[in-house]
Short mmCIF file of C-alpha atoms and ligand atoms in Angstrom, two decimals:
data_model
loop_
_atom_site.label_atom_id
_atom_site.label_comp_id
_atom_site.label_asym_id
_atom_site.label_seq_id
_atom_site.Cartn_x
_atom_site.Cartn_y
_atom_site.Cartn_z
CA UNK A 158 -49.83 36.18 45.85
CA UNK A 159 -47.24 35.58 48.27
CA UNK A 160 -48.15 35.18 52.32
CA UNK A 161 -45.47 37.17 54.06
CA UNK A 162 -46.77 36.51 57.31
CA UNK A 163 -46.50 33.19 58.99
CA UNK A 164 -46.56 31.56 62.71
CA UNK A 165 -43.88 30.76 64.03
CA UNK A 166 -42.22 27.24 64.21
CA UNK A 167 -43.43 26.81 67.50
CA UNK A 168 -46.93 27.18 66.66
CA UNK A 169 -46.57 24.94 63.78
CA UNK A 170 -45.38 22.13 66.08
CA UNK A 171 -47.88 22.55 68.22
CA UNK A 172 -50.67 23.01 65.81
CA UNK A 173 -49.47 19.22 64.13
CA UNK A 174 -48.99 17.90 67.59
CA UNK A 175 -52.35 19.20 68.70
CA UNK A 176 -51.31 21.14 71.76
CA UNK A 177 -52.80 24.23 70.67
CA UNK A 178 -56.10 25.59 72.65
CA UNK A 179 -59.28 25.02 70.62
CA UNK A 180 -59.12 29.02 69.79
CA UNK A 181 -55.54 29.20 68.42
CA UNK A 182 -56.23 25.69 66.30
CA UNK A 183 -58.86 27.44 64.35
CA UNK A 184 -56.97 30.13 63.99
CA UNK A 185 -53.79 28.64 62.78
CA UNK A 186 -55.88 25.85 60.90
CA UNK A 187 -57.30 28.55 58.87
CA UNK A 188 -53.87 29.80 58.10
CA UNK A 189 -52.48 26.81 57.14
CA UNK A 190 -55.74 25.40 54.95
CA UNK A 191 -54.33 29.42 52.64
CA UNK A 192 -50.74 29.19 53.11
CA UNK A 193 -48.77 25.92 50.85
CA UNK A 194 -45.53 27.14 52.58
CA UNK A 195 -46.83 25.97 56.32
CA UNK A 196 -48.84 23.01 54.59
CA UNK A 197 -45.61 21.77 53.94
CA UNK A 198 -44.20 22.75 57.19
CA UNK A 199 -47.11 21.11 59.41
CA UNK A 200 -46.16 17.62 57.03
CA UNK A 201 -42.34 17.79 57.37
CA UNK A 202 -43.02 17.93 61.53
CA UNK A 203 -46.23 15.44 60.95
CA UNK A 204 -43.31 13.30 59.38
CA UNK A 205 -40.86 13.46 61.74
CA UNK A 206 -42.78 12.89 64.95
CA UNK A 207 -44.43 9.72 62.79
CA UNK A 208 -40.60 8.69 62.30
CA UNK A 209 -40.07 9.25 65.97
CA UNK A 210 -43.03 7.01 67.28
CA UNK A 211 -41.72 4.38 64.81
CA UNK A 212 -38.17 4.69 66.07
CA UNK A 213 -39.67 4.24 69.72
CA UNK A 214 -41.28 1.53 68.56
CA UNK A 215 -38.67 -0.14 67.75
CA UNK A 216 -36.74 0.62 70.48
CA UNK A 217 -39.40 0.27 73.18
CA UNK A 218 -40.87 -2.86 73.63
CA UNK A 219 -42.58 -1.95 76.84
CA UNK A 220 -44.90 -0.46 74.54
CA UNK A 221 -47.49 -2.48 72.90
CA UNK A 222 -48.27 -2.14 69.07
CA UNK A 223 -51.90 -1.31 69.49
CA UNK A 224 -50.63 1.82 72.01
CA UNK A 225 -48.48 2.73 69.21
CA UNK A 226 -50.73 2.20 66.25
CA UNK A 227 -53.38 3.89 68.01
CA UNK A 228 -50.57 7.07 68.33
CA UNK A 229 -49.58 6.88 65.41
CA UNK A 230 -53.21 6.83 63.80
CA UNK A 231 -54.16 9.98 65.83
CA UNK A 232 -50.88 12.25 64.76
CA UNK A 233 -51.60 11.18 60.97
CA UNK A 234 -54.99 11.86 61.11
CA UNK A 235 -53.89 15.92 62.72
CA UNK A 236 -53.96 18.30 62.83
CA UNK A 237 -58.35 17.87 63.78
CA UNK A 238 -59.39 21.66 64.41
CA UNK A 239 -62.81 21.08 66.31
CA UNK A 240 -64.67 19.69 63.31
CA UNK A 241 -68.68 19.23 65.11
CA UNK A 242 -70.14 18.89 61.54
CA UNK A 243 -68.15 17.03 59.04
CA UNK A 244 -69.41 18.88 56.03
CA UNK A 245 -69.92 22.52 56.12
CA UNK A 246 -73.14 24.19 56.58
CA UNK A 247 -72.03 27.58 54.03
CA UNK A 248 -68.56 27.85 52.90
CA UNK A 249 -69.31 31.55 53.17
CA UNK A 250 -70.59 34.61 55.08
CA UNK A 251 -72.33 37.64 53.65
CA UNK A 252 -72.07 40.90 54.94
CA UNK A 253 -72.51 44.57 53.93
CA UNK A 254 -73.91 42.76 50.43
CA UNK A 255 -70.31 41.20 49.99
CA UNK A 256 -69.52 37.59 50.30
CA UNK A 257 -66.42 36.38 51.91
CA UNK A 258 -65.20 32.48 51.21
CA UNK A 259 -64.43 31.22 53.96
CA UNK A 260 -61.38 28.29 54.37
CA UNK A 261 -62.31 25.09 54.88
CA UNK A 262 -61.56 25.08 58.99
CA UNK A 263 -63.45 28.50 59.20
CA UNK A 264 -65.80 26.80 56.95
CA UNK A 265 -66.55 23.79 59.22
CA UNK A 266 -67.37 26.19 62.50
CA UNK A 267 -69.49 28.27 60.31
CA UNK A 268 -72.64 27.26 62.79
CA UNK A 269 -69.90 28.92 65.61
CA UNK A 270 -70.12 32.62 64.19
CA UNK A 271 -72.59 34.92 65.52
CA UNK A 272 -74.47 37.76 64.80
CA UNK A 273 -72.69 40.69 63.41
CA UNK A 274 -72.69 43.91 65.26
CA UNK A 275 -71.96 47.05 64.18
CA UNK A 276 -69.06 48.46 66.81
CA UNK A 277 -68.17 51.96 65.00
CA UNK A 278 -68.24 53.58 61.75
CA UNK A 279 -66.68 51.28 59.32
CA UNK A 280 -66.06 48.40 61.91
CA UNK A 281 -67.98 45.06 62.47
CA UNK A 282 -67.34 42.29 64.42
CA UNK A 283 -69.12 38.91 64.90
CA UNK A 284 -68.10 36.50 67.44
CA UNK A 285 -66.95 32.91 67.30
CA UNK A 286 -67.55 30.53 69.63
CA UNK A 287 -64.90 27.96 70.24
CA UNK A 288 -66.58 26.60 73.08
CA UNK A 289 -65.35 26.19 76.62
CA UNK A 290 -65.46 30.18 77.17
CA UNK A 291 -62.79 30.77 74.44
CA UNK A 292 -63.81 32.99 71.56
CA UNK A 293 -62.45 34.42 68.81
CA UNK A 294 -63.66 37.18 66.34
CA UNK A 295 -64.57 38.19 63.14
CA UNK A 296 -63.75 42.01 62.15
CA UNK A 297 -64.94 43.45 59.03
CA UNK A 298 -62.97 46.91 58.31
CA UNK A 299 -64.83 48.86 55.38
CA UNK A 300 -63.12 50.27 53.05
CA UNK A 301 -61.83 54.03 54.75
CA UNK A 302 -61.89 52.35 58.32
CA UNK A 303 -59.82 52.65 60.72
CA UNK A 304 -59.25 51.12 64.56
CA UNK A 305 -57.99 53.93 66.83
CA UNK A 306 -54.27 53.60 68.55
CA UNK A 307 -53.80 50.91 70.77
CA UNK A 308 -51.96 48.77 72.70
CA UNK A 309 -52.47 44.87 73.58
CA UNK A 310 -53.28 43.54 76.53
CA UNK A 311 -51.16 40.60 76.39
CA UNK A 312 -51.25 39.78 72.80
CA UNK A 313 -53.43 39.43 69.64
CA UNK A 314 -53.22 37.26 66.81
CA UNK A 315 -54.43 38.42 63.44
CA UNK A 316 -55.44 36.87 60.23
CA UNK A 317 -56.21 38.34 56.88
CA UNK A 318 -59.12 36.64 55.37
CA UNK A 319 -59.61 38.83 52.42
CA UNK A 320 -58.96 41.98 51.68
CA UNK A 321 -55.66 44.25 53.08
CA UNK A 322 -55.12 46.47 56.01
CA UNK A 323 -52.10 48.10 57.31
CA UNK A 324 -50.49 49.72 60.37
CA UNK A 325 -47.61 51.89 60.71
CA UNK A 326 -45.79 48.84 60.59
CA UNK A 327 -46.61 46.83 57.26
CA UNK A 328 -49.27 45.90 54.93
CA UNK A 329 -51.08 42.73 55.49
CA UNK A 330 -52.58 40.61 53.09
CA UNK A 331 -55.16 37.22 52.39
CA UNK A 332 -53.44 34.79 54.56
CA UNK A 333 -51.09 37.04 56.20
CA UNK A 334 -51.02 35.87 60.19
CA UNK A 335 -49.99 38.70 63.04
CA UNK A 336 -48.97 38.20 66.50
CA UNK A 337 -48.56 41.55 68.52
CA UNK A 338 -48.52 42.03 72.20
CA UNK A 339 -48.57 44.53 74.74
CA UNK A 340 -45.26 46.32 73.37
CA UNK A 341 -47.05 47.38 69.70
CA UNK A 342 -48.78 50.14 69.21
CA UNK A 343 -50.35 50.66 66.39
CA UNK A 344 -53.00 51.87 64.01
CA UNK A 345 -54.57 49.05 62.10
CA UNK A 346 -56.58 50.99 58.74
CA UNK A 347 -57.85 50.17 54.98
CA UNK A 348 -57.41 52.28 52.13
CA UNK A 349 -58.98 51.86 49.11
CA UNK A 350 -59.78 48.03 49.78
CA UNK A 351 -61.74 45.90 52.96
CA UNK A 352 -60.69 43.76 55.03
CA UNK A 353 -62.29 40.87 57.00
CA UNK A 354 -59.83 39.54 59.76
CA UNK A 355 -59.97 36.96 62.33
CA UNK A 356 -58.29 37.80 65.50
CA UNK A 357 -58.57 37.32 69.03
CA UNK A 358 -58.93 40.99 70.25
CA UNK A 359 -57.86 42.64 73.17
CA UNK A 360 -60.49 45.56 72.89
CA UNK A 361 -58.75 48.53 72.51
CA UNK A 362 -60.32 50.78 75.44
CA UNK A 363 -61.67 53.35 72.85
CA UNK A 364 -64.64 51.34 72.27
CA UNK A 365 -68.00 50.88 74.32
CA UNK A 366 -68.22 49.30 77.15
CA UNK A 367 -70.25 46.21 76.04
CA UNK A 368 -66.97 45.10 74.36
CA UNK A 369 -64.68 44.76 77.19
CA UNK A 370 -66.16 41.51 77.77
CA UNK A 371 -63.96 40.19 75.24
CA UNK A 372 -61.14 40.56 76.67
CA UNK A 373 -59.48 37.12 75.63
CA UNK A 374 -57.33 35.57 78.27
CA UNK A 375 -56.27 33.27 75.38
CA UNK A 376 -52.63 34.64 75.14
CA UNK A 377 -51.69 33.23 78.67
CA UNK A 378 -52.79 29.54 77.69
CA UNK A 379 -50.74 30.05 74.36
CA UNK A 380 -47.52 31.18 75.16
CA UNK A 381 -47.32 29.05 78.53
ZN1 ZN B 1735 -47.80 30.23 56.34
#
């Protein structure tokens, strides 16, 4: 099945160059480990800034080899989501009696998700902790479930783990990666399949108080 849904170019650089916040790495990471297409993308730009360097190196002899190497060794061995644990604890997570795989740099911040709370019928959410304040979340959408109109405050990224959900825009899809800020409006639902979603949320201001905490100032480091 095709991914319709990809970051942008600018992301991608970023995400091989590193200069992505620890949030947005796992979240693009995780795209990238399901999506071939931006594989390929994130090693065409890991390739040309490696040709780069080595041009430079040539050129600049003001800068010693071991600088270089040492460069060079840390763009080939990107794009490094924050890997604590080199081997994942559970390549999985269970919920409702379902279990969802999870991709590999989900996989490796497994021991980052946290308990999952019910918020409202049909919707659960579990928080990841990227450390350093930023978070991210899990949301589980049963089948029938949907998240009440809203707006973003700044924006929110979105990606489809398994399952589909749409909006009055599209449908979305395993892999499929949504950015949507404060000018969208829309209706996210499932019909007749789940959904589990990573996204940094903006809580929409339908939902209880206890949740407004999450209000992610994420989207200010990222589009800086
Ligand atoms: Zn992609």
């Amino acid at each position: 099945m095709m991914i319709k849904s990809h970051p942008h170019e600018q992301l991608l650089v970023q995400y091989a160059t590193g200069e992505l916040n620890p949030a947005m790495l796992v979240m693009i990471g995780t795209h990238v480990d399901m999506c071939p297409q931006c594989q390929q993308h994130v090693a065409d730009i890991e390739e040309q800034i490696a040709l780069k360097v080595l041009g430079e190196r040539v050129t600049d002899a003001a800068l010693p080899n071991t600088v270089v190497d040492s460069m060079l060794e840390s763009i080939m061995n990107s794009p490094a989501p924050i890997q604590v644990r080199a081997e994942a604890a559970r390549d999985y997570i269970s919920l409702e009696g379902k279990r969802f795989a999870l991709p590999a740099t989900l996989a490796r911040n497994e021991h980052r998700i946290g308990q999952w709370h019910h918020m409202v019928s049909k919707l659960w959410r579990a928080p990841v902790d990227i450390g350093n304040g930023e978070m991210l979340n899990l949301i589980y959408m049963a089948d029938g479930a949907q998240v009440p109109e809203h707006t973003h405050k700044g924006r929110e990224a979105t990606l489809v783990i398994n399952g589909v959900f749409n909006d009055e825009f599209n449908e979305y899809r395993d892999g499929d990666f949504i950015l949507l800020d404060e000018h969208h409006k829309h209706t996210p639902q499932t019909q007749g399949e789940d959904c589990l979603t990573l996204a940094t949320l903006d809580a929409p201001m339908h939902f209880t108080a206890g949740i407004s905490r999450l209000l992610n100032p994420f989207s200010s480091l990222f589009f800086r």
